Amino acid sequence: MALSGHRPGRTWIAVLLVCAFSPIAFAAGTAPAKAVGPTAKAVVKPTPDAANVKYGPYERNVLDLWLAEGEGPRPLVMYIHGGGFIAGDKSGLDAEELTDFLQAGLSVAAINYRYSTIAPFPAPMHDAARAVQFLRYHAADWRLDPERFAATGGSAGGMIALWLAFHDDLADPSNEDPVLRQSTRLTCAAPVSAPTTVIMSDYLEWVGEHAKVHPATFPLFGITTVEECSSPEIQRLMAEASPIELLTPDDPPVFMNYGLPNTPLGPESTPKEQVHHPLFGIRLKVAMDALGVEAVLRYPDHCEDSYEDKTDFLSKKLVPTHPAAEQ
């Protein structure tokens, strides 16, 4: 895990104050932009092999699990829903995507986690980490390969997937809870429309003069005003929540997909458009390339062709019978 020093507030407080409480800022939704790809077909979602399994002590600590066919323990892809950390549900897993994963030999878990309105950062991330640990602890029960776990999700879910991919292992070998002794590390991640920083000064620099703070920022850090963002404690938390701040050379490969084109963000752009803009993926890819960590980035009119799609990436990284998975 790598954390750079906190950025001073500079002039960003004044800029964001102008737009943080504008009608457009709160009118913007938090659902992720649709991933790049063909129009979704009408596919009936398979019934989970295990539904609403409790993976932790909180009401929203539940998951659904679909088990793939195939010889030996199967790799796992964990779906983390979006919704700005304040909405969404595990039912958001697309039926076509789920079917594609299962046909590729990948078992799939879809999780709920505590909203930030219930418990702010790091609760949503720690819930997802516990889900990984819970699934590893029960890997033998569900014929899962504990060495081949990945995460995917859109928007906030994609940000959590990246956070898990880059964060130091949260395993606590001496913990009384055997679940928490398990590793939280991933083999790879495949986020969709994911913000890669929530540090306000960086956000302003990346987005530009028309930056608007997303309303979901406030409950994520348990604050109510933009001014609070400049406090040392909130700056520390924002750095700890930002995937790009956690990146180190030993981190796993990532396949990033953004549904919006890489066009300048003008004054009419909404907070939703801003946080889902491919510039976040571009910044992360530059950082990953510099460290020699594989990063595949796609958005409209920009398609790196090293993999056919997200399922192909996950299959090549995870499925034991695929030659690329043994590298």
mmCIF file of C-alpha atoms in Angstrom:
data_model
loop_
_atom_site.group_PDB
_atom_site.id
_atom_site.type_symbol
_atom_site.label_atom_id
_atom_site.label_comp_id
_atom_site.label_asym_id
_atom_site.label_seq_id
_atom_site.Cartn_x
_atom_site.Cartn_y
_atom_site.Cartn_z
ATOM 1 C CA MET A 1 0.000 0.000 0.000
ATOM 2 C CA ALA A 2 1.309 3.423 -0.931
ATOM 3 C CA LEU A 3 -0.114 6.648 0.456
ATOM 4 C CA SER A 4 1.244 9.982 -0.644
ATOM 5 C CA GLY A 5 1.208 13.048 1.566
ATOM 6 C CA HIS A 6 -2.018 14.970 2.065
ATOM 7 C CA ARG A 7 -2.713 17.706 -0.432
ATOM 8 C CA PRO A 8 -3.390 21.215 0.833
ATOM 9 C CA GLY A 9 -6.798 22.636 0.131
ATOM 10 C CA ARG A 10 -5.510 25.375 -2.204
ATOM 11 C CA THR A 11 -8.532 27.025 -3.837
ATOM 12 C CA TRP A 12 -10.680 23.960 -4.287
ATOM 13 C CA ILE A 13 -12.924 24.654 -1.290
ATOM 14 C CA ALA A 14 -14.122 27.893 -2.833
ATOM 15 C CA VAL A 15 -14.713 26.261 -6.217
ATOM 16 C CA LEU A 16 -16.655 23.310 -4.850
ATOM 17 C CA LEU A 17 -18.714 25.469 -2.498
ATOM 18 C CA VAL A 18 -20.230 27.171 -5.521
ATOM 19 C CA CYS A 19 -21.596 23.956 -6.955
ATOM 20 C CA ALA A 20 -21.855 21.487 -4.065
ATOM 21 C CA PHE A 21 -25.350 22.532 -3.155
ATOM 22 C CA SER A 22 -26.639 23.379 -6.629
ATOM 23 C CA PRO A 23 -29.786 21.561 -7.800
ATOM 24 C CA ILE A 24 -27.809 19.739 -10.492
ATOM 25 C CA ALA A 25 -25.424 18.287 -7.940
ATOM 26 C CA PHE A 26 -28.177 16.629 -5.979
ATOM 27 C CA ALA A 27 -30.325 15.769 -8.990
ATOM 28 C CA ALA A 28 -27.560 13.609 -10.410
ATOM 29 C CA GLY A 29 -28.028 9.894 -9.830
ATOM 30 C CA THR A 30 -25.399 7.510 -8.564
ATOM 31 C CA ALA A 31 -25.993 4.514 -10.827
ATOM 32 C CA PRO A 32 -22.966 3.490 -12.887
ATOM 33 C CA ALA A 33 -22.736 4.222 -16.577
ATOM 34 C CA LYS A 34 -23.398 1.191 -18.755
ATOM 35 C CA ALA A 35 -20.289 -0.686 -19.745
ATOM 36 C CA VAL A 36 -18.967 -0.562 -23.283
ATOM 37 C CA GLY A 37 -20.259 -3.485 -25.322
ATOM 38 C CA PRO A 38 -23.121 -4.896 -27.360
ATOM 39 C CA THR A 39 -26.747 -4.346 -26.480
ATOM 40 C CA ALA A 40 -27.775 -6.671 -23.677
ATOM 41 C CA LYS A 41 -29.807 -9.697 -24.688
ATOM 42 C CA ALA A 42 -32.873 -10.921 -22.830
ATOM 43 C CA VAL A 43 -31.353 -13.500 -20.494
ATOM 44 C CA VAL A 44 -33.093 -14.995 -17.489
ATOM 45 C CA LYS A 45 -30.925 -14.771 -14.387
ATOM 46 C CA PRO A 46 -30.154 -18.235 -12.985
ATOM 47 C CA THR A 47 -31.344 -19.047 -9.480
ATOM 48 C CA PRO A 48 -28.510 -18.821 -6.931
ATOM 49 C CA ASP A 49 -27.140 -22.042 -5.513
ATOM 50 C CA ALA A 50 -27.100 -20.226 -2.163
ATOM 51 C CA ALA A 51 -29.148 -17.082 -1.494
ATOM 52 C CA ASN A 52 -28.912 -14.422 1.220
ATOM 53 C CA VAL A 53 -26.024 -16.141 2.958
ATOM 54 C CA LYS A 54 -24.850 -14.181 6.009
ATOM 55 C CA TYR A 55 -21.156 -13.377 5.712
ATOM 56 C CA GLY A 56 -20.921 -10.948 8.631
ATOM 57 C CA PRO A 57 -22.747 -9.547 11.658
ATOM 58 C CA TYR A 58 -24.633 -6.670 9.996
ATOM 59 C CA GLU A 59 -28.035 -6.745 8.314
ATOM 60 C CA ARG A 60 -26.614 -5.976 4.878
ATOM 61 C CA ASN A 61 -23.837 -8.555 5.193
ATOM 62 C CA VAL A 62 -25.525 -11.021 2.843
ATOM 63 C CA LEU A 63 -24.520 -12.569 -0.470
ATOM 64 C CA ASP A 64 -25.866 -14.753 -3.258
ATOM 65 C CA LEU A 65 -23.691 -17.457 -4.791
ATOM 66 C CA TRP A 66 -23.768 -19.215 -8.156
ATOM 67 C CA LEU A 67 -21.502 -22.248 -8.632
ATOM 68 C CA ALA A 68 -19.924 -22.910 -12.021
ATOM 69 C CA GLU A 69 -19.558 -26.358 -13.482
ATOM 70 C CA GLY A 70 -16.150 -27.768 -14.260
ATOM 71 C CA GLU A 71 -13.457 -30.042 -12.899
ATOM 72 C CA GLY A 72 -11.780 -29.143 -9.643
ATOM 73 C CA PRO A 73 -12.282 -26.035 -7.502
ATOM 74 C CA ARG A 74 -13.646 -23.102 -9.501
ATOM 75 C CA PRO A 75 -12.321 -19.536 -9.505
ATOM 76 C CA LEU A 76 -14.620 -16.886 -8.051
ATOM 77 C CA VAL A 77 -15.709 -13.458 -9.281
ATOM 78 C CA MET A 78 -17.298 -11.270 -6.603
ATOM 79 C CA TYR A 79 -19.791 -8.667 -7.853
ATOM 80 C CA ILE A 80 -20.014 -5.460 -5.790
ATOM 81 C CA HIS A 81 -22.993 -3.243 -6.615
ATOM 82 C CA GLY A 82 -22.816 0.486 -7.301
ATOM 83 C CA GLY A 83 -25.019 3.299 -6.068
ATOM 84 C CA GLY A 84 -22.741 5.953 -4.612
ATOM 85 C CA PHE A 85 -22.323 3.918 -1.397
ATOM 86 C CA ILE A 86 -25.873 5.017 -0.475
ATOM 87 C CA ALA A 87 -28.059 2.815 -2.704
ATOM 88 C CA GLY A 88 -28.028 -0.344 -4.804
ATOM 89 C CA ASP A 89 -28.295 -4.030 -4.145
ATOM 90 C CA LYS A 90 -26.731 -7.351 -5.110
ATOM 91 C CA SER A 91 -29.675 -7.917 -7.448
ATOM 92 C CA GLY A 92 -28.030 -5.380 -9.769
ATOM 93 C CA LEU A 93 -25.807 -8.127 -11.187
ATOM 94 C CA ASP A 94 -26.677 -8.311 -14.874
ATOM 95 C CA ALA A 95 -28.175 -11.646 -15.953
ATOM 96 C CA GLU A 96 -26.193 -11.795 -19.195
ATOM 97 C CA GLU A 97 -22.913 -11.011 -17.445
ATOM 98 C CA LEU A 98 -23.629 -13.616 -14.768
ATOM 99 C CA THR A 99 -24.389 -16.230 -17.430
ATOM 100 C CA ASP A 100 -21.191 -15.366 -19.309
ATOM 101 C CA PHE A 101 -19.137 -15.793 -16.139
ATOM 102 C CA LEU A 102 -20.705 -19.161 -15.326
ATOM 103 C CA GLN A 103 -20.238 -20.446 -18.874
ATOM 104 C CA ALA A 104 -16.572 -19.439 -18.637
ATOM 105 C CA GLY A 105 -16.191 -21.664 -15.571
ATOM 106 C CA LEU A 106 -16.251 -18.824 -13.029
ATOM 107 C CA SER A 107 -18.340 -19.115 -9.886
ATOM 108 C CA VAL A 108 -19.968 -15.829 -8.897
ATOM 109 C CA ALA A 109 -20.897 -14.165 -5.617
ATOM 110 C CA ALA A 110 -22.951 -10.955 -5.428
ATOM 111 C CA ILE A 111 -22.788 -9.062 -2.148
ATOM 112 C CA ASN A 112 -24.574 -6.341 -0.241
ATOM 113 C CA TYR A 113 -22.589 -4.091 2.081
ATOM 114 C CA ARG A 114 -23.429 -1.366 4.573
ATOM 115 C CA TYR A 115 -24.386 1.939 3.026
ATOM 116 C CA SER A 116 -22.279 4.908 4.052
ATOM 117 C CA THR A 117 -25.450 6.402 5.560
ATOM 118 C CA ILE A 118 -25.360 3.478 8.002
ATOM 119 C CA ALA A 119 -21.591 3.400 8.550
ATOM 120 C CA PRO A 120 -19.135 5.665 6.683
ATOM 121 C CA PHE A 121 -15.755 4.706 5.234
ATOM 122 C CA PRO A 122 -14.103 2.295 5.715
ATOM 123 C CA ALA A 123 -17.214 0.222 6.499
ATOM 124 C CA PRO A 124 -18.302 -0.498 2.881
ATOM 125 C CA MET A 125 -14.761 -1.557 1.945
ATOM 126 C CA HIS A 126 -14.292 -3.614 5.082
ATOM 127 C CA ASP A 127 -17.613 -5.387 4.477
ATOM 128 C CA ALA A 128 -16.447 -6.353 0.978
ATOM 129 C CA ALA A 129 -13.121 -7.505 2.402
ATOM 130 C CA ARG A 130 -14.934 -9.691 4.936
ATOM 131 C CA ALA A 131 -17.036 -11.179 2.133
ATOM 132 C CA VAL A 132 -13.798 -12.212 0.397
ATOM 133 C CA GLN A 133 -12.539 -13.727 3.645
ATOM 134 C CA PHE A 134 -15.836 -15.520 4.292
ATOM 135 C CA LEU A 135 -15.850 -17.046 0.815
ATOM 136 C CA ARG A 136 -12.227 -18.148 1.234
ATOM 137 C CA TYR A 137 -12.986 -19.686 4.617
ATOM 138 C CA HIS A 138 -15.825 -21.723 3.051
ATOM 139 C CA ALA A 139 -14.000 -22.412 -0.228
ATOM 140 C CA ALA A 140 -13.981 -26.175 0.283
ATOM 141 C CA ASP A 141 -17.720 -26.201 1.051
ATOM 142 C CA TRP A 142 -18.530 -24.544 -2.278
ATOM 143 C CA ARG A 143 -15.704 -25.990 -4.388
ATOM 144 C CA LEU A 144 -14.010 -22.618 -4.803
ATOM 145 C CA ASP A 145 -10.328 -22.063 -5.537
ATOM 146 C CA PRO A 146 -9.163 -19.725 -2.743
ATOM 147 C CA GLU A 147 -6.084 -18.743 -4.777
ATOM 148 C CA ARG A 148 -8.142 -17.387 -7.688
ATOM 149 C CA PHE A 149 -10.509 -14.643 -6.523
ATOM 150 C CA ALA A 150 -11.460 -11.510 -8.463
ATOM 151 C CA ALA A 151 -13.851 -8.597 -7.987
ATOM 152 C CA THR A 152 -15.959 -6.531 -10.348
ATOM 153 C CA GLY A 153 -18.660 -3.895 -10.076
ATOM 154 C CA GLY A 154 -19.735 -0.516 -11.362
ATOM 155 C CA SER A 155 -19.193 2.982 -9.964
ATOM 156 C CA ALA A 156 -18.908 2.679 -6.168
ATOM 157 C CA GLY A 157 -18.701 -1.108 -6.585
ATOM 158 C CA GLY A 158 -15.854 -0.688 -9.035
ATOM 159 C CA MET A 159 -14.067 1.620 -6.616
ATOM 160 C CA ILE A 160 -14.405 -0.998 -3.862
ATOM 161 C CA ALA A 161 -13.079 -3.674 -6.246
ATOM 162 C CA LEU A 162 -10.001 -1.522 -6.931
ATOM 163 C CA TRP A 163 -9.598 -0.770 -3.225
ATOM 164 C CA LEU A 164 -9.526 -4.494 -2.485
ATOM 165 C CA ALA A 165 -7.100 -5.140 -5.335
ATOM 166 C CA PHE A 166 -4.587 -2.544 -4.152
ATOM 167 C CA HIS A 167 -4.978 -2.579 -0.374
ATOM 168 C CA ASP A 168 -2.548 -4.429 1.870
ATOM 169 C CA ASP A 169 -3.817 -7.793 3.045
ATOM 170 C CA LEU A 170 -6.248 -7.337 5.947
ATOM 171 C CA ALA A 171 -5.790 -10.910 7.201
ATOM 172 C CA ASP A 172 -5.344 -11.103 10.978
ATOM 173 C CA PRO A 173 -3.767 -14.520 11.693
ATOM 174 C CA SER A 174 -4.335 -14.284 15.446
ATOM 175 C CA ASN A 175 -7.958 -13.134 15.332
ATOM 176 C CA GLU A 176 -10.475 -15.171 17.336
ATOM 177 C CA ASP A 177 -12.792 -15.096 14.316
ATOM 178 C CA PRO A 178 -11.410 -17.670 11.844
ATOM 179 C CA VAL A 179 -12.971 -15.780 8.931
ATOM 180 C CA LEU A 180 -10.807 -12.732 9.653
ATOM 181 C CA ARG A 181 -7.668 -14.863 9.496
ATOM 182 C CA GLN A 182 -8.212 -15.289 5.744
ATOM 183 C CA SER A 183 -6.516 -13.197 3.066
ATOM 184 C CA THR A 184 -8.335 -10.309 1.385
ATOM 185 C CA ARG A 185 -6.026 -10.184 -1.654
ATOM 186 C CA LEU A 186 -7.327 -10.619 -5.212
ATOM 187 C CA THR A 187 -5.890 -12.194 -8.341
ATOM 188 C CA CYS A 188 -7.307 -9.400 -10.517
ATOM 189 C CA ALA A 189 -10.107 -6.842 -10.723
ATOM 190 C CA ALA A 190 -12.456 -5.623 -13.455
ATOM 191 C CA PRO A 191 -14.153 -2.354 -12.419
ATOM 192 C CA VAL A 192 -16.668 -0.427 -14.522
ATOM 193 C CA SER A 193 -16.862 3.396 -14.483
ATOM 194 C CA ALA A 194 -14.915 3.500 -11.236
ATOM 195 C CA PRO A 195 -13.631 6.669 -9.540
ATOM 196 C CA THR A 196 -9.968 6.149 -8.692
ATOM 197 C CA THR A 197 -9.542 9.058 -6.281
ATOM 198 C CA VAL A 198 -11.777 10.928 -3.855
ATOM 199 C CA ILE A 199 -9.113 13.377 -2.707
ATOM 200 C CA MET A 200 -10.766 16.728 -3.365
ATOM 201 C CA SER A 201 -7.655 18.594 -4.496
ATOM 202 C CA ASP A 202 -6.777 15.830 -6.959
ATOM 203 C CA TYR A 203 -10.402 15.620 -8.095
ATOM 204 C CA LEU A 204 -10.411 19.330 -8.924
ATOM 205 C CA GLU A 205 -7.105 19.075 -10.764
ATOM 206 C CA TRP A 206 -8.245 16.079 -12.831
ATOM 207 C CA VAL A 207 -11.806 17.229 -13.622
ATOM 208 C CA GLY A 208 -10.940 20.899 -14.101
ATOM 209 C CA GLU A 209 -12.609 24.188 -13.378
ATOM 210 C CA HIS A 210 -16.145 22.793 -13.688
ATOM 211 C CA ALA A 211 -15.685 20.187 -10.944
ATOM 212 C CA LYS A 212 -18.769 19.529 -8.830
ATOM 213 C CA VAL A 213 -18.632 17.553 -5.620
ATOM 214 C CA HIS A 214 -20.839 14.465 -5.750
ATOM 215 C CA PRO A 215 -23.397 14.447 -2.913
ATOM 216 C CA ALA A 216 -22.414 10.879 -2.023
ATOM 217 C CA THR A 217 -19.053 12.241 -0.833
ATOM 218 C CA PHE A 218 -20.575 13.628 2.350
ATOM 219 C CA PRO A 219 -22.045 10.442 3.889
ATOM 220 C CA LEU A 220 -19.040 8.412 2.705
ATOM 221 C CA PHE A 221 -16.866 10.381 5.133
ATOM 222 C CA GLY A 222 -19.510 11.225 7.732
ATOM 223 C CA ILE A 223 -19.490 14.963 7.008
ATOM 224 C CA THR A 224 -22.127 17.505 6.013
ATOM 225 C CA THR A 225 -20.201 20.439 4.532
ATOM 226 C CA VAL A 226 -17.499 20.995 1.922
ATOM 227 C CA GLU A 227 -15.413 22.918 4.471
ATOM 228 C CA GLU A 228 -14.979 19.724 6.507
ATOM 229 C CA CYS A 229 -13.164 18.148 3.553
ATOM 230 C CA SER A 230 -10.097 20.265 4.307
ATOM 231 C CA SER A 231 -9.606 18.916 7.834
ATOM 232 C CA PRO A 232 -6.476 16.749 8.258
ATOM 233 C CA GLU A 233 -8.545 13.769 9.410
ATOM 234 C CA ILE A 234 -10.899 13.847 6.409
ATOM 235 C CA GLN A 235 -7.935 14.384 4.072
ATOM 236 C CA ARG A 236 -6.342 11.278 5.592
ATOM 237 C CA LEU A 237 -9.533 9.264 5.121
ATOM 238 C CA MET A 238 -9.921 10.430 1.523
ATOM 239 C CA ALA A 239 -6.373 9.280 0.762
ATOM 240 C CA GLU A 240 -7.032 5.916 2.405
ATOM 241 C CA ALA A 241 -10.233 5.493 0.364
ATOM 242 C CA SER A 242 -8.611 6.346 -2.987
ATOM 243 C CA PRO A 243 -7.438 3.278 -4.937
ATOM 244 C CA ILE A 244 -4.692 5.144 -6.792
ATOM 245 C CA GLU A 245 -3.104 6.077 -3.444
ATOM 246 C CA LEU A 246 -2.834 2.385 -2.498
ATOM 247 C CA LEU A 247 -1.114 1.216 -5.677
ATOM 248 C CA THR A 248 2.200 -0.664 -5.347
ATOM 249 C CA PRO A 249 4.243 -2.760 -7.817
ATOM 250 C CA ASP A 250 3.019 -6.073 -6.364
ATOM 251 C CA ASP A 251 -0.660 -5.342 -7.082
ATOM 252 C CA PRO A 252 -2.762 -7.478 -9.453
ATOM 253 C CA PRO A 253 -3.797 -6.683 -13.048
ATOM 254 C CA VAL A 254 -6.901 -4.613 -13.739
ATOM 255 C CA PHE A 255 -9.358 -4.400 -16.656
ATOM 256 C CA MET A 256 -11.112 -0.998 -16.584
ATOM 257 C CA ASN A 257 -14.199 -0.152 -18.635
ATOM 258 C CA TYR A 258 -15.852 3.290 -18.891
ATOM 259 C CA GLY A 259 -19.078 3.989 -20.752
ATOM 260 C CA LEU A 260 -18.450 7.694 -21.360
ATOM 261 C CA PRO A 261 -16.160 9.104 -24.064
ATOM 262 C CA ASN A 262 -13.008 10.962 -23.139
ATOM 263 C CA THR A 263 -14.390 14.417 -23.930
ATOM 264 C CA PRO A 264 -13.792 17.623 -21.945
ATOM 265 C CA LEU A 265 -16.100 18.196 -18.992
ATOM 266 C CA GLY A 266 -17.909 21.494 -19.486
ATOM 267 C CA PRO A 267 -20.044 23.567 -17.113
ATOM 268 C CA GLU A 268 -23.096 21.492 -17.992
ATOM 269 C CA SER A 269 -21.510 18.233 -16.828
ATOM 270 C CA THR A 270 -23.141 16.601 -13.816
ATOM 271 C CA PRO A 271 -21.416 15.104 -10.769
ATOM 272 C CA LYS A 272 -22.475 11.677 -12.047
ATOM 273 C CA GLU A 273 -20.789 12.273 -15.403
ATOM 274 C CA GLN A 274 -17.690 13.593 -13.718
ATOM 275 C CA VAL A 275 -17.099 10.694 -11.328
ATOM 276 C CA HIS A 276 -17.681 8.166 -14.150
ATOM 277 C CA HIS A 277 -15.413 9.900 -16.666
ATOM 278 C CA PRO A 278 -12.607 7.806 -18.219
ATOM 279 C CA LEU A 279 -10.037 10.359 -17.056
ATOM 280 C CA PHE A 280 -10.068 8.464 -13.744
ATOM 281 C CA GLY A 281 -9.068 5.292 -15.566
ATOM 282 C CA ILE A 282 -6.497 7.146 -17.659
ATOM 283 C CA ARG A 283 -4.822 8.515 -14.524
ATOM 284 C CA LEU A 284 -4.757 5.090 -12.911
ATOM 285 C CA LYS A 285 -3.404 3.411 -16.034
ATOM 286 C CA VAL A 286 -0.540 5.912 -16.228
ATOM 287 C CA ALA A 287 0.335 5.119 -12.603
ATOM 288 C CA MET A 288 0.072 1.347 -13.156
ATOM 289 C CA ASP A 289 2.116 1.458 -16.356
ATOM 290 C CA ALA A 290 4.854 3.336 -14.497
ATOM 291 C CA LEU A 291 5.029 0.520 -11.940
ATOM 292 C CA GLY A 292 4.846 -2.283 -14.486
ATOM 293 C CA VAL A 293 1.401 -3.465 -13.298
ATOM 294 C CA GLU A 294 -0.905 -4.608 -16.096
ATOM 295 C CA ALA A 295 -3.759 -2.179 -16.731
ATOM 296 C CA VAL A 296 -6.230 -2.538 -19.590
ATOM 297 C CA LEU A 297 -8.424 0.499 -20.266
ATOM 298 C CA ARG A 298 -11.485 0.772 -22.504
ATOM 299 C CA TYR A 299 -13.917 3.563 -23.258
ATOM 300 C CA PRO A 300 -15.756 4.660 -26.441
ATOM 301 C CA ASP A 301 -13.300 5.087 -29.331
ATOM 302 C CA HIS A 302 -10.494 3.589 -27.226
ATOM 303 C CA CYS A 303 -10.282 -0.189 -27.120
ATOM 304 C CA GLU A 304 -7.117 -1.975 -26.095
ATOM 305 C CA ASP A 305 -7.451 -5.340 -27.794
ATOM 306 C CA SER A 306 -5.351 -7.540 -25.511
ATOM 307 C CA TYR A 307 -8.594 -9.154 -24.323
ATOM 308 C CA GLU A 308 -11.918 -9.680 -26.074
ATOM 309 C CA ASP A 309 -13.936 -8.346 -23.140
ATOM 310 C CA LYS A 310 -14.160 -8.423 -19.355
ATOM 311 C CA THR A 311 -15.138 -12.094 -19.244
ATOM 312 C CA ASP A 312 -12.173 -12.986 -21.458
ATOM 313 C CA PHE A 313 -9.846 -11.053 -19.137
ATOM 314 C CA LEU A 314 -11.202 -12.741 -16.018
ATOM 315 C CA SER A 315 -11.141 -16.159 -17.643
ATOM 316 C CA LYS A 316 -7.528 -15.813 -18.765
ATOM 317 C CA LYS A 317 -6.461 -14.622 -15.313
ATOM 318 C CA LEU A 318 -8.475 -17.090 -13.265
ATOM 319 C CA VAL A 319 -9.436 -20.330 -14.993
ATOM 320 C CA PRO A 320 -6.776 -22.974 -14.211
ATOM 321 C CA THR A 321 -7.255 -24.790 -17.534
ATOM 322 C CA HIS A 322 -6.499 -21.579 -19.458
ATOM 323 C CA PRO A 323 -2.730 -21.304 -20.222
ATOM 324 C CA ALA A 324 -2.667 -17.590 -19.336
ATOM 325 C CA ALA A 325 -4.006 -18.336 -15.850
ATOM 326 C CA GLU A 326 -0.897 -20.329 -15.017
ATOM 327 C CA GLN A 327 1.472 -17.409 -15.637
#
